Amino acid sequence: MNNYHSGKWAEFLARMYLRLHGYRIIAKNITVGRGTTAGEIDIIACRHKCLVFAEVKKRRTLDEAAYAITRKQQLRLIKGAEVFAGSHPEYKNYDLRFDAILVRLPFTVKHLPNAWTA
């Protein structure tokens, strides 16, 4: 399996994990804020009036995946979340949360809720 396909598989596993834990997937792999510093958001999900913006990282180990999420990526995700929430008034009363979902193939998924804050 090449890197592209293994990355897509990791994102699929992350979405399934969230669904099995009661989250509703709102969007996947969306680009927000064209022309800004905001970028792609891997997964947007919600549960209990909380909008979750998740970054999925796949590496050989879960530790490597955790360290692969840079502060620059975190800031882009925060900016993207602000753009998304601002353009979707149906979520105006929702809390925003930033999660990391770490994947080690073939089937290991670790969810880190509230991995960083805005």
PDB file of C-alpha atoms in Angstrom:
ATOM      1  CA  MET A   1       0.000   0.000   0.000  1.00  0.00           C
ATOM      2  CA  ASN A   2       1.517   3.363  -0.986  1.00  0.00           C
ATOM      3  CA  ASN A   3       1.639   6.399   1.287  1.00  0.00           C
ATOM      4  CA  TYR A   4      -1.448   8.032  -0.255  1.00  0.00           C
ATOM      5  CA  HIS A   5      -3.608   4.928   0.184  1.00  0.00           C
ATOM      6  CA  SER A   6      -2.330   4.201   3.678  1.00  0.00           C
ATOM      7  CA  GLY A   7      -3.127   7.811   4.622  1.00  0.00           C
ATOM      8  CA  LYS A   8      -6.676   7.462   3.278  1.00  0.00           C
ATOM      9  CA  TRP A   9      -7.023   4.174   5.180  1.00  0.00           C
ATOM     10  CA  ALA A  10      -5.865   5.907   8.380  1.00  0.00           C
ATOM     11  CA  GLU A  11      -8.448   8.672   7.907  1.00  0.00           C
ATOM     12  CA  PHE A  12     -11.148   6.057   7.297  1.00  0.00           C
ATOM     13  CA  LEU A  13     -10.181   4.233  10.510  1.00  0.00           C
ATOM     14  CA  ALA A  14     -10.256   7.538  12.405  1.00  0.00           C
ATOM     15  CA  ARG A  15     -13.778   8.319  11.155  1.00  0.00           C
ATOM     16  CA  MET A  16     -15.004   4.830  12.045  1.00  0.00           C
ATOM     17  CA  TYR A  17     -13.476   5.166  15.510  1.00  0.00           C
ATOM     18  CA  LEU A  18     -15.289   8.460  16.071  1.00  0.00           C
ATOM     19  CA  ARG A  19     -18.604   7.063  14.810  1.00  0.00           C
ATOM     20  CA  LEU A  20     -18.304   4.053  17.104  1.00  0.00           C
ATOM     21  CA  HIS A  21     -17.783   6.461  20.006  1.00  0.00           C
ATOM     22  CA  GLY A  22     -20.919   8.482  19.334  1.00  0.00           C
ATOM     23  CA  TYR A  23     -19.634  11.270  17.102  1.00  0.00           C
ATOM     24  CA  ARG A  24     -21.435  12.423  13.976  1.00  0.00           C
ATOM     25  CA  ILE A  25     -19.107  13.186  11.079  1.00  0.00           C
ATOM     26  CA  ILE A  26     -19.885  16.632   9.638  1.00  0.00           C
ATOM     27  CA  ALA A  27     -17.143  16.825   6.997  1.00  0.00           C
ATOM     28  CA  LYS A  28     -13.888  15.236   5.918  1.00  0.00           C
ATOM     29  CA  ASN A  29     -10.884  16.570   4.034  1.00  0.00           C
ATOM     30  CA  ILE A  30     -12.295  20.034   3.509  1.00  0.00           C
ATOM     31  CA  THR A  31     -10.338  23.121   2.586  1.00  0.00           C
ATOM     32  CA  VAL A  32     -11.467  26.289   4.326  1.00  0.00           C
ATOM     33  CA  GLY A  33     -10.413  29.884   4.000  1.00  0.00           C
ATOM     34  CA  ARG A  34      -9.063  29.907   0.463  1.00  0.00           C
ATOM     35  CA  GLY A  35      -6.559  32.714   0.201  1.00  0.00           C
ATOM     36  CA  THR A  36      -5.873  32.650   3.950  1.00  0.00           C
ATOM     37  CA  THR A  37      -3.513  30.698   6.182  1.00  0.00           C
ATOM     38  CA  ALA A  38      -6.284  28.219   6.961  1.00  0.00           C
ATOM     39  CA  GLY A  39      -5.916  24.873   5.236  1.00  0.00           C
ATOM     40  CA  GLU A  40      -7.362  21.397   5.048  1.00  0.00           C
ATOM     41  CA  ILE A  41      -9.229  19.923   7.980  1.00  0.00           C
ATOM     42  CA  ASP A  42      -9.078  16.128   8.115  1.00  0.00           C
ATOM     43  CA  ILE A  43     -12.284  15.542  10.095  1.00  0.00           C
ATOM     44  CA  ILE A  44     -15.011  17.730  11.538  1.00  0.00           C
ATOM     45  CA  ALA A  45     -17.324  15.871  13.893  1.00  0.00           C
ATOM     46  CA  CYS A  46     -19.780  16.737  16.629  1.00  0.00           C
ATOM     47  CA  ARG A  47     -21.115  15.229  19.819  1.00  0.00           C
ATOM     48  CA  HIS A  48     -23.041  16.829  22.685  1.00  0.00           C
ATOM     49  CA  LYS A  49     -22.977  20.414  21.328  1.00  0.00           C
ATOM     50  CA  CYS A  50     -19.222  20.204  20.767  1.00  0.00           C
ATOM     51  CA  LEU A  51     -17.704  20.680  17.334  1.00  0.00           C
ATOM     52  CA  VAL A  52     -14.502  18.650  17.017  1.00  0.00           C
ATOM     53  CA  PHE A  53     -11.760  19.491  14.529  1.00  0.00           C
ATOM     54  CA  ALA A  54      -9.452  16.508  14.241  1.00  0.00           C
ATOM     55  CA  GLU A  55      -6.000  16.127  12.740  1.00  0.00           C
ATOM     56  CA  VAL A  56      -5.215  12.544  11.714  1.00  0.00           C
ATOM     57  CA  LYS A  57      -1.586  11.417  11.713  1.00  0.00           C
ATOM     58  CA  LYS A  58      -0.328   8.015  10.593  1.00  0.00           C
ATOM     59  CA  ARG A  59       3.197   6.907  11.369  1.00  0.00           C
ATOM     60  CA  ARG A  60       5.121   3.729  12.202  1.00  0.00           C
ATOM     61  CA  THR A  61       4.564   4.364  15.917  1.00  0.00           C
ATOM     62  CA  LEU A  62       1.968   6.343  17.834  1.00  0.00           C
ATOM     63  CA  ASP A  63       4.717   8.474  19.379  1.00  0.00           C
ATOM     64  CA  GLU A  64       6.010   9.415  15.925  1.00  0.00           C
ATOM     65  CA  ALA A  65       2.464  10.316  14.904  1.00  0.00           C
ATOM     66  CA  ALA A  66       2.004  12.522  17.966  1.00  0.00           C
ATOM     67  CA  TYR A  67       5.234  14.411  17.359  1.00  0.00           C
ATOM     68  CA  ALA A  68       4.354  14.903  13.679  1.00  0.00           C
ATOM     69  CA  ILE A  69       1.660  17.453  14.548  1.00  0.00           C
ATOM     70  CA  THR A  70       3.527  20.740  14.504  1.00  0.00           C
ATOM     71  CA  ARG A  71       2.472  23.995  16.141  1.00  0.00           C
ATOM     72  CA  LYS A  72       2.114  25.454  12.636  1.00  0.00           C
ATOM     73  CA  GLN A  73      -0.419  22.731  11.775  1.00  0.00           C
ATOM     74  CA  GLN A  74      -2.242  23.355  15.038  1.00  0.00           C
ATOM     75  CA  LEU A  75      -2.520  27.072  14.256  1.00  0.00           C
ATOM     76  CA  ARG A  76      -3.792  26.347  10.744  1.00  0.00           C
ATOM     77  CA  LEU A  77      -6.424  24.011  12.155  1.00  0.00           C
ATOM     78  CA  ILE A  78      -7.486  26.644  14.692  1.00  0.00           C
ATOM     79  CA  LYS A  79      -7.796  29.235  11.915  1.00  0.00           C
ATOM     80  CA  GLY A  80      -9.711  26.762   9.754  1.00  0.00           C
ATOM     81  CA  ALA A  81     -12.069  25.997  12.631  1.00  0.00           C
ATOM     82  CA  GLU A  82     -12.768  29.700  13.120  1.00  0.00           C
ATOM     83  CA  VAL A  83     -13.527  30.121   9.415  1.00  0.00           C
ATOM     84  CA  PHE A  84     -15.759  27.023   9.364  1.00  0.00           C
ATOM     85  CA  ALA A  85     -17.666  27.954  12.531  1.00  0.00           C
ATOM     86  CA  GLY A  86     -18.102  31.528  11.311  1.00  0.00           C
ATOM     87  CA  SER A  87     -19.650  30.372   8.050  1.00  0.00           C
ATOM     88  CA  HIS A  88     -21.997  27.803   9.650  1.00  0.00           C
ATOM     89  CA  PRO A  89     -24.386  29.623  12.007  1.00  0.00           C
ATOM     90  CA  GLU A  90     -26.068  26.336  12.932  1.00  0.00           C
ATOM     91  CA  TYR A  91     -23.025  25.650  15.139  1.00  0.00           C
ATOM     92  CA  LYS A  92     -22.799  29.083  16.796  1.00  0.00           C
ATOM     93  CA  ASN A  93     -23.700  27.708  20.250  1.00  0.00           C
ATOM     94  CA  TYR A  94     -21.321  24.762  20.032  1.00  0.00           C
ATOM     95  CA  ASP A  95     -18.028  24.509  21.869  1.00  0.00           C
ATOM     96  CA  LEU A  96     -14.952  24.043  19.660  1.00  0.00           C
ATOM     97  CA  ARG A  97     -12.377  21.371  20.407  1.00  0.00           C
ATOM     98  CA  PHE A  98      -9.147  20.304  18.729  1.00  0.00           C
ATOM     99  CA  ASP A  99      -8.333  16.599  18.759  1.00  0.00           C
ATOM    100  CA  ALA A 100      -5.526  14.464  17.438  1.00  0.00           C
ATOM    101  CA  ILE A 101      -6.183  10.990  16.120  1.00  0.00           C
ATOM    102  CA  LEU A 102      -3.040   8.905  15.878  1.00  0.00           C
ATOM    103  CA  VAL A 103      -2.927   5.808  13.696  1.00  0.00           C
ATOM    104  CA  ARG A 104      -0.441   2.970  13.446  1.00  0.00           C
ATOM    105  CA  LEU A 105      -1.395   0.607  10.677  1.00  0.00           C
ATOM    106  CA  PRO A 106      -2.989  -1.757  10.254  1.00  0.00           C
ATOM    107  CA  PHE A 107      -5.566  -1.131  13.021  1.00  0.00           C
ATOM    108  CA  THR A 108      -4.266   0.865  16.002  1.00  0.00           C
ATOM    109  CA  VAL A 109      -6.120   4.136  16.658  1.00  0.00           C
ATOM    110  CA  LYS A 110      -5.503   6.482  19.580  1.00  0.00           C
ATOM    111  CA  HIS A 111      -7.822   9.450  20.105  1.00  0.00           C
ATOM    112  CA  LEU A 112      -6.464  12.445  22.023  1.00  0.00           C
ATOM    113  CA  PRO A 113      -9.417  14.713  22.828  1.00  0.00           C
ATOM    114  CA  ASN A 114      -8.531  18.350  23.425  1.00  0.00           C
ATOM    115  CA  ALA A 115      -4.972  17.752  22.213  1.00  0.00           C
ATOM    116  CA  TRP A 116      -4.363  21.516  22.060  1.00  0.00           C
ATOM    117  CA  THR A 117      -6.285  24.723  22.640  1.00  0.00           C
ATOM    118  CA  ALA A 118      -6.820  27.874  20.615  1.00  0.00           C
TER     119      ALA A 118
END
